[in-house]
Amino acid sequence: MSTAYKVLLSAAHIAIFIYGFRLQKNDHELSNINEIGFSIYCSRGAALCLAFDMALIMLPMCRKLLSYISRILVLLNIGHGTVSEGSNSSTTYYHKYLAYHILAFTTIHVLGHCVNFYRLDQLGRGSAMSYHLGTWAGVTGYWMLLLLGIMFVTAHRRIRKANYEVFWYTHHLAILVAVFFAFHGYGCFVKTNDGQCRGYGSWRYVVLASAIYLVERILRMLESHRTIMLTSATAHPGRAIELNFKQPSLQYRPGQHIYLNIPRLSKYEWHPFTITSSPIEQCISLDIRQDGDWTGQLGQLLGHGRDHPRLEQAELVLDRSIFPLIRIDGPYGGPKEDVLGFDHAVLIGTGNGITTFSGILRHIWFRHQETQSSRLQTLDLYWVSRDANKLDWFKSLFSMEKTVELFKTGLIRIHIYFTSSERTQHKSTRIFRPIPVSRRSTDSVHSLHSIRTESFTPGQYSEDDEENDEGEELLSPREFHGSSSLISLSSDEPPRSQEARRSTHPNAIAKALYHPGGNEDIIGLNNIHFGRPDFAAVFDGMKEALIQQSHGHRPIKVGVFYCGSPGLEKTLAQECRRTTTSSIQFTFLSE
């Protein structure tokens, strides 16, 4: 969510609060109740803001509706890219931001009414407790406080990570909150001097938004009620499960995600996962890492749970009788731009956000095989992760035969950054294995260099990408295709950043990473760095290399596609603006 949208939303809240405040204060027909004073103005202004938030907060969750709106706008060439196609990551940011405003204005509204009731007691117009517990406003207000409190507590990141099911179920209390909100003003606490009810009627907008949400959910349930048989399941190193199924009616683009439901695990839970296959393939693939309870149960169901020994190579699940039936909802998310329209593409993912690019690279392979021409010439893939122990999972994600073929040619470069070496110090020797590449392609593979330690860039960003959240992890950015015109950058060495301040010497870890054998590796010591990447240096070096390779006939277009933490998103957007000149244009795309 961009800073501009945040500023716009916050400004809208301030304007609505001031409007409600002044509307109450300047209404001469409310002079009797306005004897309460400042607190009644604040509670009324906050009430209008809450109505605004309650009406909007469910709409970002109407993914099917947003998907249709986005497609219509694209067809009409209006506001291209301004409305997300149901992307879970972007809609969740809007949803959370509105939730924080609900928390703030609920606090103002409740404290205001506490003072109101106390002042009415002082004015001899009834006891404060009678207003708290004996009026529609008081009773429905306390019920909403209870339900909202439960929702806010169970929505905390630690609870979501520990037990996503609790978060999922309790969040549906929002429907009851909307019902109580609609009846909150039924008792008519604010009356004119002659006893007439003076309400804003804002509850109508909340009811309308709730109805839209319910209708959208019902339509999604009807569309996704059909169960689908799995065609195969494969367990990969790194506690990853690959599910394959056929659904000819599902039309999707690379980088999109679907919501998956497995009735055998839970009839009502839906979890988003990126589609890791290409639309050209017959089967649809999902790569699911066992991060939480639900995914752990899936691994256990297929005979490869967390209590099973770690795998050194992929293992096909042979017993088809244990395959569960699945239901899907989607696809959602996806790109606002086509990567083929750029001369160079940079794919950057943090944590599990890298999952999106697996399907994209597989799709590039198919396009490459078809020898379709395009503007795209080069591509760099960056993965930033706290945990180096996820390398096995990363390798399983990108070691599919078709993806490896691209790496063999040397046409695509991989850059891996681990921002926490403390964990790898104790665990890396157990799980790190390079991805082998056939000796036939060794000429096109980068030679291994000594491992590099990259610098921290304090204050730029945090890898707070919630990479272990089942409900938000494997999500959605942009679409990429490939072409036969791909070439590798002339420089093996990415731009170096400053020397890292690390307590653990990376060469010790490097020895654990590298196991020499008869094959070369596409992920080896030359790909792996420790510390946070200095993207200012990366973009400067990339800019210089691309300008040197260009023939000067037209401006160079570089597409930077990102999926991950919002902190790094801001940094990348700033660097793209800084690096853009008349001869080279960096376009940043994120959801």
PDB file of C-alpha atoms in Angstrom, residues 272-481:
ATOM      1  CA  PRO A 272      -4.065 -18.906  -0.773  1.00  0.00           C
ATOM      2  CA  PHE A 273      -1.231 -20.465  -2.750  1.00  0.00           C
ATOM      3  CA  THR A 274       0.598 -19.308  -5.839  1.00  0.00           C
ATOM      4  CA  ILE A 275       0.144 -21.352  -8.998  1.00  0.00           C
ATOM      5  CA  THR A 276       3.631 -22.634  -9.812  1.00  0.00           C
ATOM      6  CA  SER A 277       2.799 -24.131 -13.203  1.00  0.00           C
ATOM      7  CA  SER A 278       2.550 -22.447 -16.595  1.00  0.00           C
ATOM      8  CA  PRO A 279      -0.821 -21.887 -18.285  1.00  0.00           C
ATOM      9  CA  ILE A 280       0.587 -23.832 -21.219  1.00  0.00           C
ATOM     10  CA  GLU A 281       0.937 -26.990 -19.108  1.00  0.00           C
ATOM     11  CA  GLN A 282      -1.913 -29.459 -18.864  1.00  0.00           C
ATOM     12  CA  CYS A 283      -1.686 -29.857 -15.103  1.00  0.00           C
ATOM     13  CA  ILE A 284      -1.958 -27.085 -12.535  1.00  0.00           C
ATOM     14  CA  SER A 285       0.679 -27.179  -9.799  1.00  0.00           C
ATOM     15  CA  LEU A 286       0.771 -25.760  -6.279  1.00  0.00           C
ATOM     16  CA  ASP A 287       3.919 -25.767  -4.139  1.00  0.00           C
ATOM     17  CA  ILE A 288       2.949 -25.816  -0.453  1.00  0.00           C
ATOM     18  CA  ARG A 289       5.531 -25.430   2.285  1.00  0.00           C
ATOM     19  CA  GLN A 290       4.684 -26.924   5.686  1.00  0.00           C
ATOM     20  CA  ASP A 291       4.776 -23.760   7.764  1.00  0.00           C
ATOM     21  CA  GLY A 292       1.684 -24.027   9.965  1.00  0.00           C
ATOM     22  CA  ASP A 293      -0.985 -26.334  11.336  1.00  0.00           C
ATOM     23  CA  TRP A 294      -3.043 -26.709   8.168  1.00  0.00           C
ATOM     24  CA  THR A 295      -0.101 -27.315   5.833  1.00  0.00           C
ATOM     25  CA  GLY A 296       1.424 -29.635   8.420  1.00  0.00           C
ATOM     26  CA  GLN A 297      -1.778 -31.687   8.442  1.00  0.00           C
ATOM     27  CA  LEU A 298      -1.650 -31.870   4.651  1.00  0.00           C
ATOM     28  CA  GLY A 299       1.914 -33.208   4.756  1.00  0.00           C
ATOM     29  CA  GLN A 300       0.901 -35.742   7.410  1.00  0.00           C
ATOM     30  CA  LEU A 301      -2.079 -36.829   5.295  1.00  0.00           C
ATOM     31  CA  LEU A 302       0.205 -37.512   2.329  1.00  0.00           C
ATOM     32  CA  GLY A 303       2.725 -39.406   4.458  1.00  0.00           C
ATOM     33  CA  HIS A 304       5.374 -36.686   4.581  1.00  0.00           C
ATOM     34  CA  GLY A 305       4.677 -34.692   7.731  1.00  0.00           C
ATOM     35  CA  ARG A 306       7.138 -32.904   9.952  1.00  0.00           C
ATOM     36  CA  ASP A 307       7.821 -36.043  11.975  1.00  0.00           C
ATOM     37  CA  HIS A 308       9.066 -37.869   8.882  1.00  0.00           C
ATOM     38  CA  PRO A 309      12.772 -37.896   7.956  1.00  0.00           C
ATOM     39  CA  ARG A 310      13.976 -35.074   5.741  1.00  0.00           C
ATOM     40  CA  LEU A 311      14.198 -35.872   2.056  1.00  0.00           C
ATOM     41  CA  GLU A 312      17.368 -35.468   0.032  1.00  0.00           C
ATOM     42  CA  GLN A 313      15.463 -35.576  -3.274  1.00  0.00           C
ATOM     43  CA  ALA A 314      11.888 -35.348  -4.516  1.00  0.00           C
ATOM     44  CA  GLU A 315       9.699 -38.349  -3.783  1.00  0.00           C
ATOM     45  CA  LEU A 316       6.442 -39.130  -5.574  1.00  0.00           C
ATOM     46  CA  VAL A 317       3.496 -40.125  -3.371  1.00  0.00           C
ATOM     47  CA  LEU A 318       2.569 -43.532  -4.820  1.00  0.00           C
ATOM     48  CA  ASP A 319      -0.499 -44.381  -2.735  1.00  0.00           C
ATOM     49  CA  ARG A 320      -3.287 -42.598  -4.623  1.00  0.00           C
ATOM     50  CA  SER A 321      -5.883 -43.810  -2.113  1.00  0.00           C
ATOM     51  CA  ILE A 322      -4.692 -41.173   0.359  1.00  0.00           C
ATOM     52  CA  PHE A 323      -5.112 -38.298  -2.114  1.00  0.00           C
ATOM     53  CA  PRO A 324      -7.703 -35.872  -0.738  1.00  0.00           C
ATOM     54  CA  LEU A 325     -10.353 -34.180  -2.837  1.00  0.00           C
ATOM     55  CA  ILE A 326      -9.769 -30.451  -3.204  1.00  0.00           C
ATOM     56  CA  ARG A 327     -11.787 -27.349  -4.059  1.00  0.00           C
ATOM     57  CA  ILE A 328     -10.376 -24.168  -5.552  1.00  0.00           C
ATOM     58  CA  ASP A 329     -11.433 -20.533  -5.732  1.00  0.00           C
ATOM     59  CA  GLY A 330      -9.797 -18.127  -8.150  1.00  0.00           C
ATOM     60  CA  PRO A 331      -7.537 -17.244  -9.793  1.00  0.00           C
ATOM     61  CA  TYR A 332      -6.737 -13.865  -8.252  1.00  0.00           C
ATOM     62  CA  GLY A 333      -3.940 -11.340  -8.274  1.00  0.00           C
ATOM     63  CA  GLY A 334      -1.443 -11.172 -11.061  1.00  0.00           C
ATOM     64  CA  PRO A 335       0.501  -8.584 -12.978  1.00  0.00           C
ATOM     65  CA  LYS A 336      -0.419  -5.093 -14.058  1.00  0.00           C
ATOM     66  CA  GLU A 337       2.187  -5.186 -16.810  1.00  0.00           C
ATOM     67  CA  ASP A 338       3.567  -7.802 -19.181  1.00  0.00           C
ATOM     68  CA  VAL A 339       7.247  -8.562 -18.639  1.00  0.00           C
ATOM     69  CA  LEU A 340       7.704  -9.006 -22.372  1.00  0.00           C
ATOM     70  CA  GLY A 341       7.305  -5.265 -22.762  1.00  0.00           C
ATOM     71  CA  PHE A 342      10.627  -4.643 -20.985  1.00  0.00           C
ATOM     72  CA  ASP A 343      14.205  -4.999 -22.148  1.00  0.00           C
ATOM     73  CA  HIS A 344      15.273  -6.333 -18.770  1.00  0.00           C
ATOM     74  CA  ALA A 345      13.240  -7.834 -15.930  1.00  0.00           C
ATOM     75  CA  VAL A 346      14.212  -7.942 -12.269  1.00  0.00           C
ATOM     76  CA  LEU A 347      12.192 -10.347 -10.106  1.00  0.00           C
ATOM     77  CA  ILE A 348      12.575  -9.739  -6.362  1.00  0.00           C
ATOM     78  CA  GLY A 349      10.926 -11.793  -3.638  1.00  0.00           C
ATOM     79  CA  THR A 350      11.323 -11.886   0.140  1.00  0.00           C
ATOM     80  CA  GLY A 351      10.538 -14.993   2.162  1.00  0.00           C
ATOM     81  CA  ASN A 352       7.777 -17.044   0.615  1.00  0.00           C
ATOM     82  CA  GLY A 353       7.027 -14.256  -1.860  1.00  0.00           C
ATOM     83  CA  ILE A 354       9.584 -15.873  -4.168  1.00  0.00           C
ATOM     84  CA  THR A 355       7.063 -18.658  -4.847  1.00  0.00           C
ATOM     85  CA  THR A 356       5.331 -16.570  -7.490  1.00  0.00           C
ATOM     86  CA  PHE A 357       8.349 -16.610  -9.748  1.00  0.00           C
ATOM     87  CA  SER A 358       8.494 -20.398 -10.031  1.00  0.00           C
ATOM     88  CA  GLY A 359       5.472 -20.528 -12.315  1.00  0.00           C
ATOM     89  CA  ILE A 360       6.647 -17.433 -14.139  1.00  0.00           C
ATOM     90  CA  LEU A 361      10.022 -18.987 -14.993  1.00  0.00           C
ATOM     91  CA  ARG A 362       8.370 -22.215 -16.075  1.00  0.00           C
ATOM     92  CA  HIS A 363       6.181 -20.175 -18.386  1.00  0.00           C
ATOM     93  CA  ILE A 364       9.277 -18.425 -19.724  1.00  0.00           C
ATOM     94  CA  TRP A 365      10.689 -21.849 -20.588  1.00  0.00           C
ATOM     95  CA  PHE A 366       7.636 -22.724 -22.679  1.00  0.00           C
ATOM     96  CA  ARG A 367       7.779 -19.416 -24.483  1.00  0.00           C
ATOM     97  CA  HIS A 368      11.482 -19.944 -25.016  1.00  0.00           C
ATOM     98  CA  GLN A 369      10.793 -23.356 -26.564  1.00  0.00           C
ATOM     99  CA  GLU A 370       8.266 -21.799 -28.905  1.00  0.00           C
ATOM    100  CA  THR A 371      10.969 -19.314 -29.998  1.00  0.00           C
ATOM    101  CA  GLN A 372       8.551 -16.412 -29.774  1.00  0.00           C
ATOM    102  CA  SER A 373      10.278 -13.083 -30.192  1.00  0.00           C
ATOM    103  CA  SER A 374       9.858 -10.304 -27.676  1.00  0.00           C
ATOM    104  CA  ARG A 375      11.518  -7.175 -26.371  1.00  0.00           C
ATOM    105  CA  LEU A 376      12.780  -8.938 -23.238  1.00  0.00           C
ATOM    106  CA  GLN A 377      16.502  -9.674 -23.299  1.00  0.00           C
ATOM    107  CA  THR A 378      17.740 -10.329 -19.753  1.00  0.00           C
ATOM    108  CA  LEU A 379      16.368 -11.349 -16.362  1.00  0.00           C
ATOM    109  CA  ASP A 380      17.691 -11.322 -12.768  1.00  0.00           C
ATOM    110  CA  LEU A 381      16.050 -13.215  -9.901  1.00  0.00           C
ATOM    111  CA  TYR A 382      16.637 -11.990  -6.315  1.00  0.00           C
ATOM    112  CA  TRP A 383      15.572 -13.841  -3.170  1.00  0.00           C
ATOM    113  CA  VAL A 384      15.944 -12.204   0.263  1.00  0.00           C
ATOM    114  CA  SER A 385      15.241 -14.365   3.312  1.00  0.00           C
ATOM    115  CA  ARG A 386      16.028 -14.341   7.011  1.00  0.00           C
ATOM    116  CA  ASP A 387      16.354 -18.103   7.199  1.00  0.00           C
ATOM    117  CA  ALA A 388      19.111 -19.844   5.261  1.00  0.00           C
ATOM    118  CA  ASN A 389      17.517 -23.155   6.211  1.00  0.00           C
ATOM    119  CA  LYS A 390      14.874 -22.487   3.581  1.00  0.00           C
ATOM    120  CA  LEU A 391      17.408 -23.085   0.821  1.00  0.00           C
ATOM    121  CA  ASP A 392      16.255 -26.684   0.348  1.00  0.00           C
ATOM    122  CA  TRP A 393      12.725 -25.424  -0.173  1.00  0.00           C
ATOM    123  CA  PHE A 394      13.962 -22.792  -2.628  1.00  0.00           C
ATOM    124  CA  LYS A 395      15.885 -25.386  -4.583  1.00  0.00           C
ATOM    125  CA  SER A 396      12.879 -27.719  -4.748  1.00  0.00           C
ATOM    126  CA  LEU A 397      10.821 -24.790  -5.981  1.00  0.00           C
ATOM    127  CA  PHE A 398      13.197 -23.940  -8.831  1.00  0.00           C
ATOM    128  CA  SER A 399      14.662 -27.360  -9.608  1.00  0.00           C
ATOM    129  CA  MET A 400      11.837 -28.482 -11.876  1.00  0.00           C
ATOM    130  CA  GLU A 401      13.284 -29.766 -15.130  1.00  0.00           C
ATOM    131  CA  LYS A 402      11.886 -26.940 -17.238  1.00  0.00           C
ATOM    132  CA  THR A 403      13.113 -24.225 -14.877  1.00  0.00           C
ATOM    133  CA  VAL A 404      16.568 -25.750 -14.576  1.00  0.00           C
ATOM    134  CA  GLU A 405      16.860 -25.724 -18.377  1.00  0.00           C
ATOM    135  CA  LEU A 406      16.706 -21.937 -18.268  1.00  0.00           C
ATOM    136  CA  PHE A 407      19.384 -21.763 -15.589  1.00  0.00           C
ATOM    137  CA  LYS A 408      21.609 -24.135 -17.545  1.00  0.00           C
ATOM    138  CA  THR A 409      21.768 -21.751 -20.463  1.00  0.00           C
ATOM    139  CA  GLY A 410      23.042 -18.965 -18.222  1.00  0.00           C
ATOM    140  CA  LEU A 411      20.287 -16.733 -19.542  1.00  0.00           C
ATOM    141  CA  ILE A 412      18.876 -16.058 -16.060  1.00  0.00           C
ATOM    142  CA  ARG A 413      20.919 -15.112 -12.992  1.00  0.00           C
ATOM    143  CA  ILE A 414      20.060 -15.973  -9.393  1.00  0.00           C
ATOM    144  CA  HIS A 415      21.031 -13.821  -6.392  1.00  0.00           C
ATOM    145  CA  ILE A 416      20.260 -15.173  -2.911  1.00  0.00           C
ATOM    146  CA  TYR A 417      20.618 -13.036   0.231  1.00  0.00           C
ATOM    147  CA  PHE A 418      20.368 -14.474   3.741  1.00  0.00           C
ATOM    148  CA  THR A 419      19.947 -11.732   6.319  1.00  0.00           C
ATOM    149  CA  SER A 420      20.503 -13.910   9.397  1.00  0.00           C
ATOM    150  CA  SER A 421      23.581 -16.093   9.600  1.00  0.00           C
ATOM    151  CA  GLU A 422      23.114 -17.162  13.221  1.00  0.00           C
ATOM    152  CA  ARG A 423      20.641 -19.859  12.252  1.00  0.00           C
ATOM    153  CA  THR A 424      22.794 -21.214   9.445  1.00  0.00           C
ATOM    154  CA  GLN A 425      25.768 -21.552  11.746  1.00  0.00           C
ATOM    155  CA  HIS A 426      24.217 -24.600  13.366  1.00  0.00           C
ATOM    156  CA  LYS A 427      21.959 -26.070  10.709  1.00  0.00           C
ATOM    157  CA  SER A 428      23.393 -25.477   7.274  1.00  0.00           C
ATOM    158  CA  THR A 429      25.541 -28.607   7.132  1.00  0.00           C
ATOM    159  CA  ARG A 430      22.427 -30.765   7.274  1.00  0.00           C
ATOM    160  CA  ILE A 431      20.366 -29.322   4.467  1.00  0.00           C
ATOM    161  CA  PHE A 432      22.473 -27.442   1.945  1.00  0.00           C
ATOM    162  CA  ARG A 433      23.007 -29.234  -1.338  1.00  0.00           C
ATOM    163  CA  PRO A 434      23.747 -27.474  -4.621  1.00  0.00           C
ATOM    164  CA  ILE A 435      21.339 -28.030  -7.505  1.00  0.00           C
ATOM    165  CA  PRO A 436      23.191 -30.175 -10.033  1.00  0.00           C
ATOM    166  CA  VAL A 437      23.418 -29.233 -13.674  1.00  0.00           C
ATOM    167  CA  SER A 438      24.400 -31.616 -16.399  1.00  0.00           C
ATOM    168  CA  ARG A 439      28.037 -31.523 -17.508  1.00  0.00           C
ATOM    169  CA  ARG A 440      26.786 -30.853 -21.028  1.00  0.00           C
ATOM    170  CA  SER A 441      25.883 -27.307 -19.994  1.00  0.00           C
ATOM    171  CA  THR A 442      28.903 -26.408 -17.943  1.00  0.00           C
ATOM    172  CA  ASP A 443      30.143 -23.874 -20.444  1.00  0.00           C
ATOM    173  CA  SER A 444      27.089 -21.712 -19.886  1.00  0.00           C
ATOM    174  CA  VAL A 445      27.085 -21.886 -16.116  1.00  0.00           C
ATOM    175  CA  HIS A 446      28.779 -19.211 -14.025  1.00  0.00           C
ATOM    176  CA  SER A 447      31.988 -20.329 -12.411  1.00  0.00           C
ATOM    177  CA  LEU A 448      32.001 -20.507  -8.637  1.00  0.00           C
ATOM    178  CA  HIS A 449      33.616 -17.573  -6.846  1.00  0.00           C
ATOM    179  CA  SER A 450      34.345 -17.104  -3.195  1.00  0.00           C
ATOM    180  CA  ILE A 451      31.240 -16.423  -1.192  1.00  0.00           C
ATOM    181  CA  ARG A 452      30.476 -12.741  -0.556  1.00  0.00           C
ATOM    182  CA  THR A 453      29.149 -11.023   2.513  1.00  0.00           C
ATOM    183  CA  GLU A 454      26.789  -8.166   1.778  1.00  0.00           C
ATOM    184  CA  SER A 455      26.195  -5.194   4.007  1.00  0.00           C
ATOM    185  CA  PHE A 456      23.361  -4.300   6.256  1.00  0.00           C
ATOM    186  CA  THR A 457      21.569  -1.147   5.228  1.00  0.00           C
ATOM    187  CA  PRO A 458      20.089   0.012   8.548  1.00  0.00           C
ATOM    188  CA  GLY A 459      16.786   1.813   8.362  1.00  0.00           C
ATOM    189  CA  GLN A 460      16.057   0.954   4.742  1.00  0.00           C
ATOM    190  CA  TYR A 461      13.749  -1.994   5.241  1.00  0.00           C
ATOM    191  CA  SER A 462      12.938  -5.008   7.316  1.00  0.00           C
ATOM    192  CA  GLU A 463      12.268  -8.522   6.090  1.00  0.00           C
ATOM    193  CA  ASP A 464       9.073  -8.530   8.122  1.00  0.00           C
ATOM    194  CA  ASP A 465       7.270 -10.434   5.421  1.00  0.00           C
ATOM    195  CA  GLU A 466       5.172 -12.701   7.608  1.00  0.00           C
ATOM    196  CA  GLU A 467       6.730 -15.529   5.683  1.00  0.00           C
ATOM    197  CA  ASN A 468       5.304 -18.171   7.995  1.00  0.00           C
ATOM    198  CA  ASP A 469       1.687 -17.048   7.835  1.00  0.00           C
ATOM    199  CA  GLU A 470      -0.335 -19.722   6.108  1.00  0.00           C
ATOM    200  CA  GLY A 471      -3.090 -17.325   5.224  1.00  0.00           C
ATOM    201  CA  GLU A 472      -0.924 -14.698   3.593  1.00  0.00           C
ATOM    202  CA  GLU A 473       2.260 -16.281   2.462  1.00  0.00           C
ATOM    203  CA  LEU A 474       2.441 -17.476  -1.130  1.00  0.00           C
ATOM    204  CA  LEU A 475       0.976 -14.521  -2.871  1.00  0.00           C
ATOM    205  CA  SER A 476       0.652 -12.791  -5.994  1.00  0.00           C
ATOM    206  CA  PRO A 477       2.581 -10.349  -7.974  1.00  0.00           C
ATOM    207  CA  ARG A 478       3.183 -10.090 -11.597  1.00  0.00           C
ATOM    208  CA  GLU A 479       3.181 -11.965 -14.877  1.00  0.00           C
ATOM    209  CA  PHE A 480       6.280 -12.813 -16.775  1.00  0.00           C
ATOM    210  CA  HIS A 481       6.879 -14.561 -20.061  1.00  0.00           C
TER     211      HIS A 481
END
